[in-house]
Coordinates of C-alpha atoms in Angstrom, one line a residue:
M1 CA 92.5 118.0 122.6
M2 CA 90.5 121.1 123.3
R3 CA 92.4 121.6 126.6
Y4 CA 95.7 121.1 124.7
A5 CA 94.7 123.6 122.0
R6 CA 93.6 126.2 124.5
G7 CA 96.9 125.8 126.3
V8 CA 98.8 126.3 123.1
V9 CA 96.8 129.5 122.3
R10 CA 97.2 130.8 125.9
D11 CA 101.0 130.2 126.0
R12 CA 101.6 130.9 122.3
S13 CA 103.7 127.8 122.2
V14 CA 104.0 127.6 118.4
L15 CA 106.9 127.6 116.0
D16 CA 107.5 130.7 114.0
S17 CA 105.9 130.5 110.5
S18 CA 103.9 127.4 111.4
L19 CA 100.1 127.1 110.8
G20 CA 99.5 127.8 114.5
H21 CA 101.7 130.9 114.4
D22 CA 99.8 132.2 111.4
L23 CA 96.5 131.5 113.2
L24 CA 97.6 133.5 116.2
C25 CA 98.8 136.4 114.0
A26 CA 95.5 136.5 112.3
A27 CA 93.8 136.9 115.7
D28 CA 96.3 139.6 116.6
D29 CA 95.4 141.4 113.4
G30 CA 91.7 141.2 114.0
R31 CA 91.1 138.9 111.0
I32 CA 89.6 136.2 113.1
M33 CA 88.1 136.2 116.6
P34 CA 90.6 135.1 119.4
A35 CA 88.0 132.7 120.7
E36 CA 88.1 130.8 117.4
C37 CA 91.8 130.0 117.6
A38 CA 91.6 126.8 119.7
T39 CA 88.8 125.2 117.6
M40 CA 90.5 126.2 114.3
M41 CA 93.8 124.7 115.6
I42 CA 92.0 121.4 116.2
D43 CA 90.6 121.7 112.7
Y44 CA 94.2 121.7 111.5
L45 CA 95.2 118.8 113.8
A46 CA 92.3 116.5 113.3
P47 CA 92.4 116.0 109.5
S48 CA 95.9 114.5 109.8
L49 CA 94.5 111.8 112.1
D50 CA 91.2 109.8 112.1
T51 CA 89.4 111.3 109.1
T52 CA 92.5 111.2 106.8
I53 CA 93.5 107.7 108.0
S54 CA 89.9 106.7 107.2
A55 CA 90.0 108.3 103.7
I56 CA 93.3 106.6 102.9
S57 CA 92.2 103.2 104.0
S58 CA 88.9 103.6 102.2
A59 CA 90.9 104.5 99.0
L60 CA 93.0 101.4 99.3
H61 CA 89.9 99.2 99.9
L62 CA 88.1 100.8 97.0
F63 CA 91.0 100.3 94.6
A64 CA 91.4 96.7 95.8
T65 CA 87.7 96.0 95.1
H66 CA 87.6 98.1 91.9
P67 CA 90.7 97.1 90.0
E68 CA 89.6 98.8 86.8
Q69 CA 89.7 102.1 88.7
W70 CA 93.2 101.4 89.8
R71 CA 94.2 100.8 86.2
L72 CA 92.7 104.1 85.2
L73 CA 94.7 105.8 87.9
K74 CA 97.9 104.0 86.9
A75 CA 97.3 105.1 83.3
D76 CA 96.6 108.7 84.3
P77 CA 98.1 109.8 87.6
D78 CA 96.7 113.3 87.0
L79 CA 93.4 111.8 88.2
V80 CA 94.6 111.6 91.8
S81 CA 92.9 114.8 92.8
T82 CA 89.6 113.8 91.4
A83 CA 90.1 110.3 92.9
V84 CA 90.4 111.9 96.3
N85 CA 87.1 113.7 95.9
E86 CA 85.4 110.5 94.7
V87 CA 86.8 108.5 97.6
V88 CA 85.4 111.0 100.1
R89 CA 82.1 111.1 98.2
Y90 CA 81.7 107.4 98.0
Q91 CA 83.0 106.5 101.5
S92 CA 82.5 109.7 103.5
P93 CA 84.9 109.6 106.5
I94 CA 82.6 111.6 108.7
R95 CA 79.2 110.0 109.3
G96 CA 77.4 113.2 110.3
F97 CA 77.4 116.4 112.3
S98 CA 74.5 118.4 113.7
R99 CA 73.7 122.0 112.8
T100 CA 71.4 124.6 114.2
T101 CA 69.0 126.5 111.9
A102 CA 69.7 130.3 112.1
H103 CA 66.1 131.2 111.1
D104 CA 62.8 129.6 110.3
T105 CA 63.1 127.7 107.1
E106 CA 61.7 124.7 105.1
L107 CA 63.6 121.7 103.7
A108 CA 62.0 119.2 101.4
G109 CA 58.5 120.3 102.6
I110 CA 59.5 120.0 106.3
S111 CA 59.2 123.1 108.5
L112 CA 62.3 123.8 110.6
P113 CA 61.8 126.5 113.2
K114 CA 64.8 128.7 114.2
G115 CA 67.0 126.9 116.6
S116 CA 66.1 123.4 115.4
R117 CA 68.9 120.8 115.6
V118 CA 69.4 119.2 112.2
L119 CA 71.6 116.1 111.6
V120 CA 73.6 116.3 108.4
L121 CA 74.4 112.8 107.1
Y122 CA 77.3 113.3 104.7
G123 CA 77.2 109.8 103.4
S124 CA 73.6 110.1 102.5
A125 CA 74.1 113.5 100.8
N126 CA 77.1 112.2 98.9
R127 CA 75.0 109.4 97.5
D128 CA 71.8 111.4 96.8
P129 CA 70.4 110.4 93.4
L130 CA 68.8 113.8 93.1
E131 CA 72.3 115.3 93.0
W132 CA 74.5 112.5 91.6
D133 CA 74.2 110.4 88.4
D134 CA 74.7 106.7 89.2
P135 CA 75.6 107.6 92.9
D136 CA 76.4 104.0 94.0
T137 CA 79.2 103.6 91.3
F138 CA 82.8 104.4 92.3
D139 CA 84.3 106.3 89.3
I140 CA 87.4 108.4 89.7
R141 CA 86.6 110.2 86.5
R142 CA 83.6 111.8 88.1
D143 CA 83.6 115.5 89.0
A144 CA 83.0 115.1 92.7
A145 CA 84.4 118.4 93.8
R146 CA 81.0 119.4 95.3
Q147 CA 81.0 116.4 97.7
L148 CA 80.2 117.4 101.2
G149 CA 82.7 115.2 103.1
F150 CA 84.8 118.3 103.9
G151 CA 81.8 120.5 104.8
Q152 CA 81.0 123.6 103.0
G153 CA 81.1 127.4 103.3
T154 CA 81.7 128.6 106.9
H155 CA 81.5 125.0 108.0
G156 CA 84.2 123.9 105.6
C157 CA 87.1 121.9 107.2
A158 CA 90.0 124.3 107.7
G159 CA 92.4 121.4 107.5
Q160 CA 91.1 119.9 104.3
G161 CA 94.1 121.1 102.3
L162 CA 96.4 119.0 104.5
A163 CA 94.0 116.0 104.3
R164 CA 94.0 116.2 100.5
M165 CA 97.8 116.6 100.4
E166 CA 98.4 113.5 102.6
T167 CA 95.9 111.3 100.7
S168 CA 97.3 112.5 97.3
A169 CA 100.9 111.8 98.4
I170 CA 100.0 108.2 99.4
L171 CA 98.2 107.6 96.1
H172 CA 101.0 109.1 93.9
A173 CA 103.6 107.0 95.8
L174 CA 101.5 103.8 95.3
V175 CA 100.8 104.5 91.6
E176 CA 104.6 104.7 91.0
R177 CA 105.4 101.5 92.9
V178 CA 102.4 99.2 92.9
D179 CA 100.9 97.3 90.0
R180 CA 97.9 95.9 91.8
I181 CA 96.2 96.2 95.2
E182 CA 94.4 93.0 96.3
L183 CA 92.5 92.0 99.4
A184 CA 94.4 89.4 101.5
G185 CA 91.5 88.7 103.9
T186 CA 88.1 90.0 104.9
P187 CA 87.9 93.7 105.8
Q188 CA 86.3 94.7 109.1
W189 CA 84.5 98.0 109.5
A190 CA 84.7 99.6 112.9
L191 CA 81.7 100.4 115.1
N192 CA 82.0 104.1 115.5
N193 CA 79.2 106.7 115.6
V194 CA 81.3 109.5 114.1
I195 CA 84.1 108.1 111.8
H196 CA 83.3 105.7 109.0
R197 CA 86.5 103.7 109.1
L198 CA 88.0 100.3 108.6
E199 CA 89.1 98.4 111.8
R200 CA 91.1 95.9 109.7
L201 CA 92.1 95.9 106.1
P202 CA 94.4 93.0 105.0
L203 CA 96.0 93.9 101.7
E204 CA 98.6 92.6 99.3
L205 CA 100.4 95.2 97.2
I206 CA 101.8 93.6 94.0
P207 CA 105.0 95.6 93.0
A208 CA 105.1 97.3 89.6

């Protein structure tokens, strides 16, 4: 994917007015570094694939196993945006990423010298009882906007807007057409060190 993205940047093989075109123009204008274009382009591509697929399937699984939450969403579709945040908080699609400390620091009493590699476990942070009330309860009414599943600050996912839009579109379409979501077999979680995702999710969608 990196080779592909670098080729796109080198050849400027993008459509006018596309996200890729806007990215290259930003580099031309000096608003971002040219060297950042390829990695940022991947950050636009990737959210429409594995992580968003994981979030959508996790949402379906959670609503199948928490029917009372599906009824809440049916009764108030305006909860879709908060539901997306709660799904990402409760079943974080990315297991973890490493970071490098920029300077000597201390975290929870542990000294971290400059240059230390630190593994950020998003699922753990998003269920931290010091941060969240009743963290192991799935509740789409919760204000989970501060969940870390999309990263934060300069490490925030550039493509999270697309991921949110795709997940929200699926949920809005289902709310309109589906009365109940029920498991039709045993879900199977994939063995994957990076993406927390379902390998198999048999469902029955009961029409509205």
